[in-house]
Structure formats: structure tokens, C-alpha cells
Amino acid sequence: MTLTFTPVIGIEVHIQLKTKSKVFCTCSADYANDPPNSHICPVCTGLPGSMPVLNKAVVHQGMLAGMALNCTVQPTTLFFRKSYYYPDLPKGFQTTQSDLPIAANGWLTIKDDVGSPKKIRINRLHLEEDVGKLHHSAPDGRLEGADASYVDYNRSGLPLAEIVSEPDVSSSREAVEYVTALRRRVRYSRASDVDLEKGMMRFDANVSMKCSDGRWGRKVEVKNMNSFRALERAIEYEIARQRKLMEDGGEVLQETRHWNDAKGVTTASRVKEFYRKFIVEPDLPPLVVTPEWIKEVRASLPEMPGEKAQRYVKDMGLSEVDAAVLTDSLDVAQYFEACVAAGANPQRAGNWVRTEVLRAMNERRTDADSLDARPDTLAELLRRVDGGKLSTTVAKSVFEAMMEGLSLEEAVKKSGAVEGGVGADAVGNLVQGILKANPDVVADIRSGKDTAKKVKFLQGLVMREIKGQARPDEVAAAIDAALALK
Amino acid sequence: MSICEMNVRQVAAGVREKKFSAEEVFDKCLERALLHENKVTALITMTADTGREQAARVDERVAKGEDPGPLAGVPVILKDNMCTHGIRTTAGSRILGRWIPPYSATVWKLLSSAGAVLFGKANMDEFAMGNTTGSSAFGPTSNPWDLSRVPGGSSGGSAAGVAAGYTPCALGSDTGGSIRQPASYCGVYGLKPTYGLVSRYGLIAYGSSLDQIGPFTRSIEDMALIMQIIARHDPKDSTSVAENVDFSLPLGDKDGSIGLKGKRIALVKEFQGFTLDPPIADAMKRMVLLMEEAGAEITEIGLPVVSRYAVACYYAIAASEAHTNLARFDGVRCGLEAASASGLKEMFEEVRSKGFGPEVKSRIIAGTCLTEPVRSEEYYVAATRVRTLIAAEFQKAFEGVDAILQPVTPSLPGKIGEVDEDVMKGYESDLYTLPVNMAGLPGLSFRVGYTSARLPVGLQLVGPRWSDKNLLDIGFELEKVLGVPQSAFDTAACNTTSFKGGN
Amino acid sequence: MRLGSEDVRAIAAEARLSLTDTELAGAVRYINNFLEMVDRFKELDLTGVEPFCFAESNVCPLREDAPEVFPRAREILADRADYLTSLFKVPRIMEE
């Protein structure tokens, strides 16, 4: 009988909460591109005598993120000192809520490997501080041969939320689904920008294996994954490694392993890490959030993407695929909803937002909120299309012009489109002109050579000339009529 | 009266009224310190230049007719665990090297903006761990009253500086008695305020939930004046209380007689079974009589949990907090460095093993041990639960009582260099001081008199939380009988009372 | 003796202290006496007793999210940081 193995995976996600200042001091949280150690003070460098003062916004954002993940906010929580020695940890302990978190008992729904909905439980979301950054290259940028490492404390003290899942994840694919859903919801809540490239979201995974013969492997903590891809690969690697060990009758050791992205392997950590030692942080009294405050935060939490998408499908008749695209980020969903609220047909608006609007956002590398063409104007534009006043082709160029900052009317004018379309006389005149300019084509038609094809060619010329502002069948009729007259 | 014998208010008044200049005050104090400092060694750093500059600025303000503040030109000694911007701060340890803080402790900001002038940074037991000032990396301090004896600790330098008349006041910090015990040994007033009353921002922490900064003075009114300035809410210290306690003068009974009418003073039943050095036992008896005569009602309370468990509880919590507070000394950002270390662990170990003294190492190891995941529940967490019982016991005891009268120490100051073989027995001698920190209470150490051998004898008043002002009121009444403490090197001293059986 | 030399050496190493043999002997004595002292807690029934964290039921104050620059960041670097790069140098950390 062949053995089967079931991976049991828990995911820890660190996200950087969006605030203006650090968690325990007033240093700016925005240090990107600034020189090393330029955003530091006695508190975030752990100088003797310094003391922490908690940033209100961190508590707010922590609650918000927790609510986005269906967690319950805990009214009274506490901070602890988690001790270990590392140069990027200036106090020799990390100030963290750990086991007494601001939010707990949440969940997310993902699709499991056969496509059925699956609930991933979230144990908790707790607040803590980030550590400094280590540079392992020489000051001149050399990596090889550097005899030292260097510490920059600009990041030290940035507010983090650590989100710990229950071991409900069973594959690398599910892990990616989970963190994708988590990221989307947190981004919706605006508690964090969760920008992976800026290191605002980092992953650790606890991986163990259950064997069909009843054996359980020990839990291995895999650290240091900074992208979805790294998370996926690290879990796959670890599953394969542990499986092989167990198949060969070996034993999986309980240990911390580091993911090496370049080499694509996990390696046992040399330092005995996360020797978890806690005492109560005596410098911070218990954190108490009032029911009023919780209520206020809850009221500011937008409808979450899953719920939104369901509503789009149910109430607006959108396809599930379209609904998913439209709800992927809050700004786009809100743009779409504003467009519908301003009177646009939901399906047409959906089509436009997921094509034209997203394209415009990509080209301009901006979010929907900062687009020049506002949703109400887009709604007006789409109404004109629906009313037959503008063709889709023209509307697209009008929209393009609106993106350059023009008003709807200016954009229409610039595109050369005539409000209400081109009249029948004008079409007739245009057709006459085109026929005059292409006597050889007309001659071919008359001689019966490829008649249908040549007529189509002329029709295309006319359509181009009138910028699509006439219905094709109208134009065809006008050409037929003109040819018959001759 | 020489300037050095003056108290805080006399100096400030003199400067404000231009009877003498702040610079003159500073120079007189400096002169006195230079005369005695080679014997006493109260200071790690004497801030002669910066101090005189500050004094000159006070004089400028006076000359311009501006308000120089209530502490105009008053020279102050700070224990060297309070950060002073631009001035080396050592916490009595080698590990800080020549570190110069880029910021000042809140208490120093408050004092200096009230016109005070920095005289020096006082010697102390390394990281405030000790009760002799003998564990300082800078050598011991001597008791000004008997140079062969310890001044107590850990704020021994601050107490000795005031007792020797260098300055009329100093600040110390008290984690388990570190203000009250040296105040008692050196015959000056020392107040450990209610936890949360004085900002700890900029105080190099030992046991953060126990540490509290407080003043040493030679008069009760001075004590109130200093408290009026430093007992301020500080947004930089999250444990600092939002309300301010009013310490404004006058203190005590308005009619001028010794009035303790209606004050309920308690003695601790369990403490009476413990042995005291005869002069201290005598002082207790005398004080009970005196207070009764002054109209106080003397009662008795029981503190059984405190008596049996406070010492163990204190050391468990202090060590647990201390080992985290001292984890930041890793050789990376400031202080001692290990430039040639081959690896991280080697660097940490080299810096910490060279930088910390034996007592500090012992307590770090104890704190590490008690908070290990396998022992944490049994010891660290248990200690925090015992602490709840201790605080509750005090709270109950204070229901019918204004203050507890008790010794500060069971014995008079010992000889310098005398090492107690049994360290734990040394810890036991802190029984009278450290429960006060466990419960966050205020405690006033005051001088009662002197032994025949000219050693000061002090006692302690302990009150419920926020009763600091009340303790000063009682102290003020007692001062009317006991007189103000003298400076050790002034001839007029010691004529008040002497106790039999002294050393 | 509850803890032997090797136990204490390991605890010291955890606290990044390396002890000489004399220091170690002293530390072993100290820590065993210390444990004996705190073993007293076992006489008490502590079930249901809350851990004491703060002197009274005060609440963590919260600060507004307003950035404020610490004006003397350079002084923090003065003691140890590399002058040119403003970075703190530590022994080379091998890739983990």
C-alpha cells in the first residue's frame, strides 16, 4: 500500500500598517529613498532611558485590518517584550501584543484544490513593531568580500500587524489563495497598502505533514518569504523535503528554516531563533478600546470584495469573472459603482471599467481615484452611446481625451464627433465625395468585379471619414443608392 | 550662614534678590566639593563648565529683570542614570563607555527650565543594582559622616553629595529603596514618590514597573518645592499619571505648633519581630512617643504577605524586567564596542561580559532564568500574582491609616568593602523599603537624629498612593522637633539628639 | 543544587554573557539561592489571582499620528555609526 501525505500548513503574514508616524515614536513612517538612519530617535534606536508611546492610528488600523478579516476586536489587550538578540532589534526585545492581540478569531473563504469553498480560520491579528534593516554589502555596494554587515534603523519601529492563521491550509496553491484574499481585503480596509515590492507584506509558513500510516511530522517554521511566488515555492519545497524524509523513514525535526529565494531551497537556521521569552511590557499600560471606538472603526470599514462581487452578480447581472475583476481593488469597485449610480447601465459600465478604465490606470500608473475622467462623466458618455448618439469607437476616443483632462463636451468636440451623429444628407454627400475620389473602384463595381468586396471597401472609407458616427447599414444603403443613381 | 549650608529656597531667593549671583553660588559649591570630593567621591562627572555657563545664564536673566524661575541658580546633582543632553551618562557602568546622550531626561528639562544648574552626575551602583554604591564601575562613594562607611545605594552619590553640602538637593531613583536607604544612611531627606508621579523618560531603566525618580533635600519645604516642579504629567512616559498633585507651600499645620492631630499612624505588627540595630530601635520608640504627643493616633496593622513574600517577589520581578532593560547593551549603537569580534554572538558576549559588573551579571542571569519558557509560569508569572496580593494587602491596610511608620533599614551603614557572604541575606535587609515599590506607594525617609558616633539615624513614613503631600505635611511637623538635617562637614551638626548603643 | 554549571552557562549564553570559571561558580551559587528564595511562592495558593501589571487600572495613553522629527538624529550616530554611510557596523552576518 502506498503512503499518502497531507500537508498541514499555517501561515503568518506580517503587514505594515498605514500610518504617518512609527508605532512608538513620532519618527516619520515614510522613509523611502531617504538616507540610512535619517528617521531615527532615541525610542526607535532603543537608546537607554527612552520609552514608548503608542500611536493611536496604529490601533485604529489594527482594528480595521482585523475587522476586514472577520476578527473580533478585543477591548483590553496588552503589550509584551519578546526577547532575543539581533543587531536589527535595538532594544534586545520586540514590543508585541503576541498572545493578547487586538483582534482574534477571524476567517477567510478561499477555494480549495477542487474548487469548493473552504474556510481558513485566523487565530489572531496582533500589533507589533518592525525591526531595522541589515545590509550585508560593503558601503560601496560590494556584496562579496564584505567583512561586515550594516544596520539602518529607519524601518525600526514601523507598525506591523502579524496575522496568524490556524493550520487549515493544505497546499501551496491554497496558501497563495489565502494570502491573495487576505491582501485584497486588507487593501480594501485601507489599513495597509500591502505593497509587496515595498516589503509591506511578508510571509512565514508553518509546515508539517500527516502520513496515512498515522505518523505526524514535526512543525517546521519556514521564514523569509517576500512574495506570493516565494511563499508558493517555499511551501512546495518544504512539502517535498518533509515527504521524502518521512518516506525514507526519517524524522522531521522541529526547527526554523530560512527560504533562500535565489537557490530555491530552505536551510536550517544556524541561530537558535525564536526562543520565545516574554514578559509584560512595563512601560505600556493595558490598551483599552471603547465600544464607541470599535463601532466607529467598523462603520468606516467598506463592503468587502467577496460580498461586493456577489452583489454585482446578483443585483446587476454581471458575470462572476467580471465581478471578480471589478472588485479586485476598492478604488476600481468604487469607480464602477459611482458610474452605475450616475445612471450608467451596469453591464456596459462593467465592460468599460474593466477594459478602458483599467487600461487608462495601467498606462498612467495610477489608481482609479486619481483618473481625470470621473465616473459620473463616464456614465454620461455611456448614456450617449446607449442612446445611439455616439458610436462605441468614438466614445473610446472621447474617453481618451477626457483622460487628458478635457471635459466631456470638449472631448467630444476634439474627437470631431458631431452630437447626435451625422445626418442622412451629410452621409449622402460624403458617399458622393468618396465615389468621386475612387473612380476605378466604382468602375470595378459596375463591371461586376468583386462587387460585394468593393462595396465593403468603400463603406470602410466612408466610416473612417465620418469617424464612425453613422450606422454601418445606413452607410451601406447610401452607397447602394449612390451607385444606383449613376 | 555660608551659601553651602543654605537650602534650596534660600539659594533661589538670594539669587533672585541679587544678594549673590548664581555663579557665586556655583563657585562656592564647587569649592566645597573640591575640598571633600577626593574623600567622598560622590560624583562620576563634575559638570563645572556647563554648570557655570548655566549659572551665568540665570544671572543674565536676573540682570535683565526676567523671571529666573523658582530654582534660580540652585545647583543640582543628578544620579548618573538620568540622561543629560551633551553630558556623559554612565549608569555607573563600564558598558556605556563614553556615551553622550542626544537628549535629556524629562526631570532635568523641568529642573533646568525652573532655573536649576547642573552640578554633577552622581555615583551609583551599576544600573542601580545595589545598596552600597559599591558596585559602581567608578569605585565606591564614602559616607560623608564616616568616610569608612558606605553611603547606601544605589543613589549613594546623590545622598552623599547633599549630605556633604555640595548642593542643597539632588535627584535619585528608587527601585527598591535606592533613594530612601542612602538618604537614611547619609542623614538627609529622601522621597520615593508614588509610582507614576514623576516622569521616568530619560531614566536608564532597571525595573521599569518599580523605578521612580525622587529628590534628596535637607529640608521638607525644599522637598515640596522640587516635587512641585518635577511631579508633572509627561506625554513621553506612558505610565506617568495625567493628574498633577499639588505640592504648593505652606505645609503642615498653620498654627506653628507640632500638629499631628487626627493623623492615624500605623506600625507593622510583623516587622516588630525583626531585629533592629539598637539606635534604630530607639529611634522608632522615640518617634512613636513624639507622634503620640503631637496628637497622632498610633495603631497597628498586619502585613503578613508583605513580610514573608515581598523580598522574593521583588527580586523576581526586578530581575525579570532588568534583564530585558539591559538587553539593549549589545555594542551596536552606543557604548563599549568589540571592534574585532569575529561574529555577532562573539561581539555581544565580549561587550556584555566586559561591560557589566558581577552584580549586574548575576541579576541578568536570574532574570533570564526566571523568564525561560519552562520556568516563567512558576516564577515570573507567579511573582506578578504575588505582587497583586502585596498591593491588595497594602490597600486594605491603608483603609484606616494615613501612614505607616517603619525603619528604612534594620542596621546602620556598614564598612566599605565589607562583603556580605550571603547575598540573599543582603537582599533581606531591603524588606523595609522594597514593598513600597511593589505597590507603587510613596515613602519618605527622614533623619531622626545621630548616634553617639555621629552616624545619622533615619526612619520612614509610607503612605497610600498619591499621599505624597500628606507625608511631607507629617514630615514638616516632625521637622519642627527634629530640626533640619545638617551637612556632614558643618561643625554645628549632630547636636540635636544622639542615640544610645550606637556604633 | 537545582541548576548545575552547564545549565547556568547555557542561561548566561542566552543572555549573551560568557563567564569565567570563577564567575560561573559564583553564578551557580547565586542562581540556586535565588531559586530557593523564589520557591517561597509555592506556599501560596495563587489560583484566580490576576497578575499585577500596573499600579492601578490605568489605561495606555494614545498619541495622535503626527510625525515629528527628532532634531538630533546625527547625535545618535555620533557614538558609533560609520561617519560616511551613517550605518552601524556589525560583524559580517552570514546569509541564513
mmCIF file of N, CA, C and O in Angstrom, chain A residues 298-351:
data_model
loop_
_atom_site.group_PDB
_atom_site.id
_atom_site.type_symbol
_atom_site.label_atom_id
_atom_site.label_comp_id
_atom_site.label_asym_id
_atom_site.label_seq_id
_atom_site.Cartn_x
_atom_site.Cartn_y
_atom_site.Cartn_z
ATOM 1 N N ARG A 298 -15.703 50.208 12.800
ATOM 2 C CA ARG A 298 -16.500 49.282 11.997
ATOM 3 C C ARG A 298 -17.290 50.035 10.921
ATOM 4 O O ARG A 298 -17.388 49.594 9.785
ATOM 5 N N ALA A 299 -17.785 51.199 11.301
ATOM 6 C CA ALA A 299 -18.570 51.985 10.354
ATOM 7 C C ALA A 299 -17.722 52.449 9.178
ATOM 8 O O ALA A 299 -18.226 52.664 8.076
ATOM 9 N N SER A 300 -16.417 52.589 9.412
ATOM 10 C CA SER A 300 -15.552 53.079 8.333
ATOM 11 C C SER A 300 -15.059 51.940 7.441
ATOM 12 O O SER A 300 -14.367 52.172 6.460
ATOM 13 N N LEU A 301 -15.396 50.700 7.805
ATOM 14 C CA LEU A 301 -14.930 49.560 7.018
ATOM 15 C C LEU A 301 -15.811 49.410 5.775
ATOM 16 O O LEU A 301 -17.022 49.244 5.889
ATOM 17 N N PRO A 302 -15.231 49.481 4.595
ATOM 18 C CA PRO A 302 -16.057 49.353 3.389
ATOM 19 C C PRO A 302 -16.540 47.909 3.204
ATOM 20 O O PRO A 302 -15.999 46.994 3.800
ATOM 21 N N GLU A 303 -17.565 47.752 2.345
ATOM 22 C CA GLU A 303 -18.022 46.415 1.989
ATOM 23 C C GLU A 303 -16.828 45.646 1.414
ATOM 24 O O GLU A 303 -16.060 46.182 0.617
ATOM 25 N N MET A 304 -16.674 44.397 1.819
ATOM 26 C CA MET A 304 -15.506 43.619 1.409
ATOM 27 C C MET A 304 -15.698 43.043 0.005
ATOM 28 O O MET A 304 -16.824 42.862 -0.461
ATOM 29 N N PRO A 305 -14.596 42.735 -0.698
ATOM 30 C CA PRO A 305 -14.665 42.358 -2.112
ATOM 31 C C PRO A 305 -15.583 41.166 -2.395
ATOM 32 O O PRO A 305 -16.350 41.200 -3.380
ATOM 33 N N GLY A 306 -15.523 40.142 -1.584
ATOM 34 C CA GLY A 306 -16.345 38.961 -1.846
ATOM 35 C C GLY A 306 -17.824 39.304 -1.842
ATOM 36 O O GLY A 306 -18.580 38.935 -2.746
ATOM 37 N N GLU A 307 -18.221 40.049 -0.821
ATOM 38 C CA GLU A 307 -19.614 40.445 -0.669
ATOM 39 C C GLU A 307 -20.037 41.339 -1.826
ATOM 40 O O GLU A 307 -21.134 41.226 -2.370
ATOM 41 N N LYS A 308 -19.143 42.223 -2.206
ATOM 42 C CA LYS A 308 -19.402 43.148 -3.309
ATOM 43 C C LYS A 308 -19.630 42.356 -4.597
ATOM 44 O O LYS A 308 -20.607 42.583 -5.318
ATOM 45 N N ALA A 309 -18.729 41.429 -4.869
ATOM 46 C CA ALA A 309 -18.797 40.669 -6.123
ATOM 47 C C ALA A 309 -20.119 39.909 -6.197
ATOM 48 O O ALA A 309 -20.782 39.890 -7.229
ATOM 49 N N GLN A 310 -20.490 39.329 -5.058
ATOM 50 C CA GLN A 310 -21.772 38.599 -5.026
ATOM 51 C C GLN A 310 -22.930 39.520 -5.389
ATOM 52 O O GLN A 310 -23.841 39.151 -6.118
ATOM 53 N N ARG A 311 -22.874 40.713 -4.860
ATOM 54 C CA ARG A 311 -23.927 41.685 -5.113
ATOM 55 C C ARG A 311 -23.956 42.069 -6.600
ATOM 56 O O ARG A 311 -25.027 42.202 -7.193
ATOM 57 N N TYR A 312 -22.776 42.233 -7.193
ATOM 58 C CA TYR A 312 -22.719 42.607 -8.609
ATOM 59 C C TYR A 312 -23.392 41.526 -9.462
ATOM 60 O O TYR A 312 -24.099 41.815 -10.419
ATOM 61 N N VAL A 313 -23.115 40.273 -9.089
ATOM 62 C CA VAL A 313 -23.670 39.160 -9.857
ATOM 63 C C VAL A 313 -25.180 39.121 -9.665
ATOM 64 O O VAL A 313 -25.956 39.040 -10.623
ATOM 65 N N LYS A 314 -25.585 39.208 -8.391
ATOM 66 C CA LYS A 314 -26.988 39.025 -8.060
ATOM 67 C C LYS A 314 -27.842 40.216 -8.496
ATOM 68 O O LYS A 314 -28.865 40.049 -9.155
ATOM 69 N N ASP A 315 -27.397 41.425 -8.148
ATOM 70 C CA ASP A 315 -28.249 42.590 -8.383
ATOM 71 C C ASP A 315 -28.027 43.234 -9.745
ATOM 72 O O ASP A 315 -28.898 43.921 -10.265
ATOM 73 N N MET A 316 -26.860 43.057 -10.319
ATOM 74 C CA MET A 316 -26.572 43.796 -11.551
ATOM 75 C C MET A 316 -26.438 42.877 -12.748
ATOM 76 O O MET A 316 -26.215 43.344 -13.875
ATOM 77 N N GLY A 317 -26.487 41.581 -12.479
ATOM 78 C CA GLY A 317 -26.426 40.631 -13.578
ATOM 79 C C GLY A 317 -25.067 40.525 -14.236
ATOM 80 O O GLY A 317 -24.946 40.124 -15.386
ATOM 81 N N LEU A 318 -24.010 40.871 -13.498
ATOM 82 C CA LEU A 318 -22.666 40.740 -14.067
ATOM 83 C C LEU A 318 -22.204 39.284 -13.971
ATOM 84 O O LEU A 318 -22.683 38.538 -13.124
ATOM 85 N N SER A 319 -21.254 38.928 -14.821
ATOM 86 C CA SER A 319 -20.706 37.573 -14.726
ATOM 87 C C SER A 319 -19.779 37.508 -13.509
ATOM 88 O O SER A 319 -19.274 38.540 -13.047
ATOM 89 N N GLU A 320 -19.560 36.304 -13.027
ATOM 90 C CA GLU A 320 -18.674 36.168 -11.850
ATOM 91 C C GLU A 320 -17.278 36.651 -12.160
ATOM 92 O O GLU A 320 -16.612 37.254 -11.319
ATOM 93 N N VAL A 321 -16.828 36.377 -13.391
ATOM 94 C CA VAL A 321 -15.476 36.801 -13.775
ATOM 95 C C VAL A 321 -15.390 38.326 -13.772
ATOM 96 O O VAL A 321 -14.469 38.908 -13.188
ATOM 97 N N ASP A 322 -16.362 38.982 -14.398
ATOM 98 C CA ASP A 322 -16.362 40.441 -14.417
ATOM 99 C C ASP A 322 -16.427 41.009 -13.000
ATOM 100 O O ASP A 322 -15.709 41.952 -12.651
ATOM 101 N N ALA A 323 -17.299 40.411 -12.191
ATOM 102 C CA ALA A 323 -17.460 40.908 -10.821
ATOM 103 C C ALA A 323 -16.149 40.790 -10.057
ATOM 104 O O ALA A 323 -15.757 41.692 -9.303
ATOM 105 N N ALA A 324 -15.433 39.689 -10.276
ATOM 106 C CA ALA A 324 -14.158 39.497 -9.568
ATOM 107 C C ALA A 324 -13.148 40.550 -10.000
ATOM 108 O O ALA A 324 -12.423 41.108 -9.166
ATOM 109 N N VAL A 325 -13.115 40.822 -11.321
ATOM 110 C CA VAL A 325 -12.155 41.831 -11.801
ATOM 111 C C VAL A 325 -12.504 43.202 -11.220
ATOM 112 O O VAL A 325 -11.645 43.929 -10.740
ATOM 113 N N LEU A 326 -13.775 43.519 -11.241
ATOM 114 C CA LEU A 326 -14.197 44.850 -10.784
ATOM 115 C C LEU A 326 -13.983 45.054 -9.288
ATOM 116 O O LEU A 326 -13.811 46.181 -8.830
ATOM 117 N N THR A 327 -14.006 43.963 -8.528
ATOM 118 C CA THR A 327 -13.884 44.115 -7.068
ATOM 119 C C THR A 327 -12.475 43.843 -6.578
ATOM 120 O O THR A 327 -12.227 43.807 -5.381
ATOM 121 N N ASP A 328 -11.554 43.649 -7.503
ATOM 122 C CA ASP A 328 -10.202 43.307 -7.063
ATOM 123 C C ASP A 328 -9.591 44.403 -6.204
ATOM 124 O O ASP A 328 -8.898 44.139 -5.246
ATOM 125 N N SER A 329 -9.851 45.648 -6.564
ATOM 126 C CA SER A 329 -9.395 46.710 -5.664
ATOM 127 C C SER A 329 -10.520 47.709 -5.462
ATOM 128 O O SER A 329 -11.366 47.911 -6.335
ATOM 129 N N LEU A 330 -10.484 48.284 -4.279
ATOM 130 C CA LEU A 330 -11.612 49.113 -3.844
ATOM 131 C C LEU A 330 -11.827 50.325 -4.737
ATOM 132 O O LEU A 330 -12.959 50.691 -5.041
ATOM 133 N N ASP A 331 -10.737 50.966 -5.174
ATOM 134 C CA ASP A 331 -10.890 52.190 -5.966
ATOM 135 C C ASP A 331 -11.635 51.896 -7.262
ATOM 136 O O ASP A 331 -12.508 52.664 -7.682
ATOM 137 N N VAL A 332 -11.319 50.757 -7.877
ATOM 138 C CA VAL A 332 -11.982 50.394 -9.131
ATOM 139 C C VAL A 332 -13.454 50.081 -8.874
ATOM 140 O O VAL A 332 -14.345 50.547 -9.594
ATOM 141 N N ALA A 333 -13.697 49.301 -7.819
ATOM 142 C CA ALA A 333 -15.077 48.955 -7.487
ATOM 143 C C ALA A 333 -15.885 50.224 -7.223
ATOM 144 O O ALA A 333 -17.023 50.367 -7.671
ATOM 145 N N GLN A 334 -15.265 51.149 -6.513
ATOM 146 C CA GLN A 334 -15.987 52.386 -6.195
ATOM 147 C C GLN A 334 -16.219 53.223 -7.444
ATOM 148 O O GLN A 334 -17.272 53.851 -7.602
ATOM 149 N N TYR A 335 -15.270 53.189 -8.350
ATOM 150 C CA TYR A 335 -15.414 53.913 -9.619
ATOM 151 C C TYR A 335 -16.598 53.334 -10.382
ATOM 152 O O TYR A 335 -17.474 54.057 -10.861
ATOM 153 N N PHE A 336 -16.598 52.019 -10.429
ATOM 154 C CA PHE A 336 -17.681 51.325 -11.134
ATOM 155 C C PHE A 336 -19.038 51.659 -10.506
ATOM 156 O O PHE A 336 -19.997 52.015 -11.192
ATOM 157 N N GLU A 337 -19.080 51.575 -9.190
ATOM 158 C CA GLU A 337 -20.358 51.818 -8.510
ATOM 159 C C GLU A 337 -20.828 53.258 -8.694
ATOM 160 O O GLU A 337 -22.021 53.522 -8.876
ATOM 161 N N ALA A 338 -19.904 54.175 -8.703
ATOM 162 C CA ALA A 338 -20.265 55.580 -8.886
ATOM 163 C C ALA A 338 -20.829 55.788 -10.293
ATOM 164 O O ALA A 338 -21.763 56.572 -10.505
ATOM 165 N N CYS A 339 -20.245 55.081 -11.229
ATOM 166 C CA CYS A 339 -20.666 55.166 -12.613
ATOM 167 C C CYS A 339 -22.116 54.655 -12.756
ATOM 168 O O CYS A 339 -22.951 55.297 -13.406
ATOM 169 N N VAL A 340 -22.374 53.528 -12.101
ATOM 170 C CA VAL A 340 -23.721 52.958 -12.135
ATOM 171 C C VAL A 340 -24.695 53.898 -11.417
ATOM 172 O O VAL A 340 -25.805 54.162 -11.898
ATOM 173 N N ALA A 341 -24.237 54.422 -10.288
ATOM 174 C CA ALA A 341 -25.099 55.321 -9.509
ATOM 175 C C ALA A 341 -25.459 56.560 -10.325
ATOM 176 O O ALA A 341 -26.536 57.121 -10.164
ATOM 177 N N ALA A 342 -24.556 56.961 -11.241
ATOM 178 C CA ALA A 342 -24.817 58.145 -12.065
ATOM 179 C C ALA A 342 -25.660 57.812 -13.288
ATOM 180 O O ALA A 342 -25.794 58.635 -14.195
ATOM 181 N N GLY A 343 -26.164 56.591 -13.336
ATOM 182 C CA GLY A 343 -27.131 56.272 -14.369
ATOM 183 C C GLY A 343 -26.654 55.369 -15.480
ATOM 184 O O GLY A 343 -27.403 55.098 -16.414
ATOM 185 N N ALA A 344 -25.403 54.898 -15.408
ATOM 186 C CA ALA A 344 -24.912 54.039 -16.486
ATOM 187 C C ALA A 344 -25.504 52.635 -16.345
ATOM 188 O O ALA A 344 -25.791 52.181 -15.247
ATOM 189 N N ASN A 345 -25.659 51.984 -17.478
ATOM 190 C CA ASN A 345 -26.093 50.603 -17.482
ATOM 191 C C ASN A 345 -24.985 49.750 -16.860
ATOM 192 O O ASN A 345 -23.833 49.828 -17.281
ATOM 193 N N PRO A 346 -25.297 48.935 -15.824
ATOM 194 C CA PRO A 346 -24.261 48.209 -15.097
ATOM 195 C C PRO A 346 -23.388 47.340 -16.002
ATOM 196 O O PRO A 346 -22.179 47.317 -15.831
ATOM 197 N N GLN A 347 -23.980 46.675 -16.955
ATOM 198 C CA GLN A 347 -23.166 45.783 -17.776
ATOM 199 C C GLN A 347 -22.237 46.566 -18.689
ATOM 200 O O GLN A 347 -21.063 46.233 -18.835
ATOM 201 N N ARG A 348 -22.800 47.642 -19.289
ATOM 202 C CA ARG A 348 -21.918 48.453 -20.138
ATOM 203 C C ARG A 348 -20.827 49.119 -19.290
ATOM 204 O O ARG A 348 -19.651 49.112 -19.663
ATOM 205 N N ALA A 349 -21.222 49.638 -18.135
ATOM 206 C CA ALA A 349 -20.242 50.278 -17.238
ATOM 207 C C ALA A 349 -19.182 49.260 -16.821
ATOM 208 O O ALA A 349 -17.986 49.551 -16.814
ATOM 209 N N GLY A 350 -19.635 48.047 -16.510
ATOM 210 C CA GLY A 350 -18.698 46.992 -16.115
ATOM 211 C C GLY A 350 -17.692 46.731 -17.214
ATOM 212 O O GLY A 350 -16.487 46.663 -16.961
ATOM 213 N N ASN A 351 -18.183 46.612 -18.434
ATOM 214 C CA ASN A 351 -17.293 46.377 -19.564
ATOM 215 C C ASN A 351 -16.277 47.488 -19.722
ATOM 216 O O ASN A 351 -15.098 47.253 -19.935
#
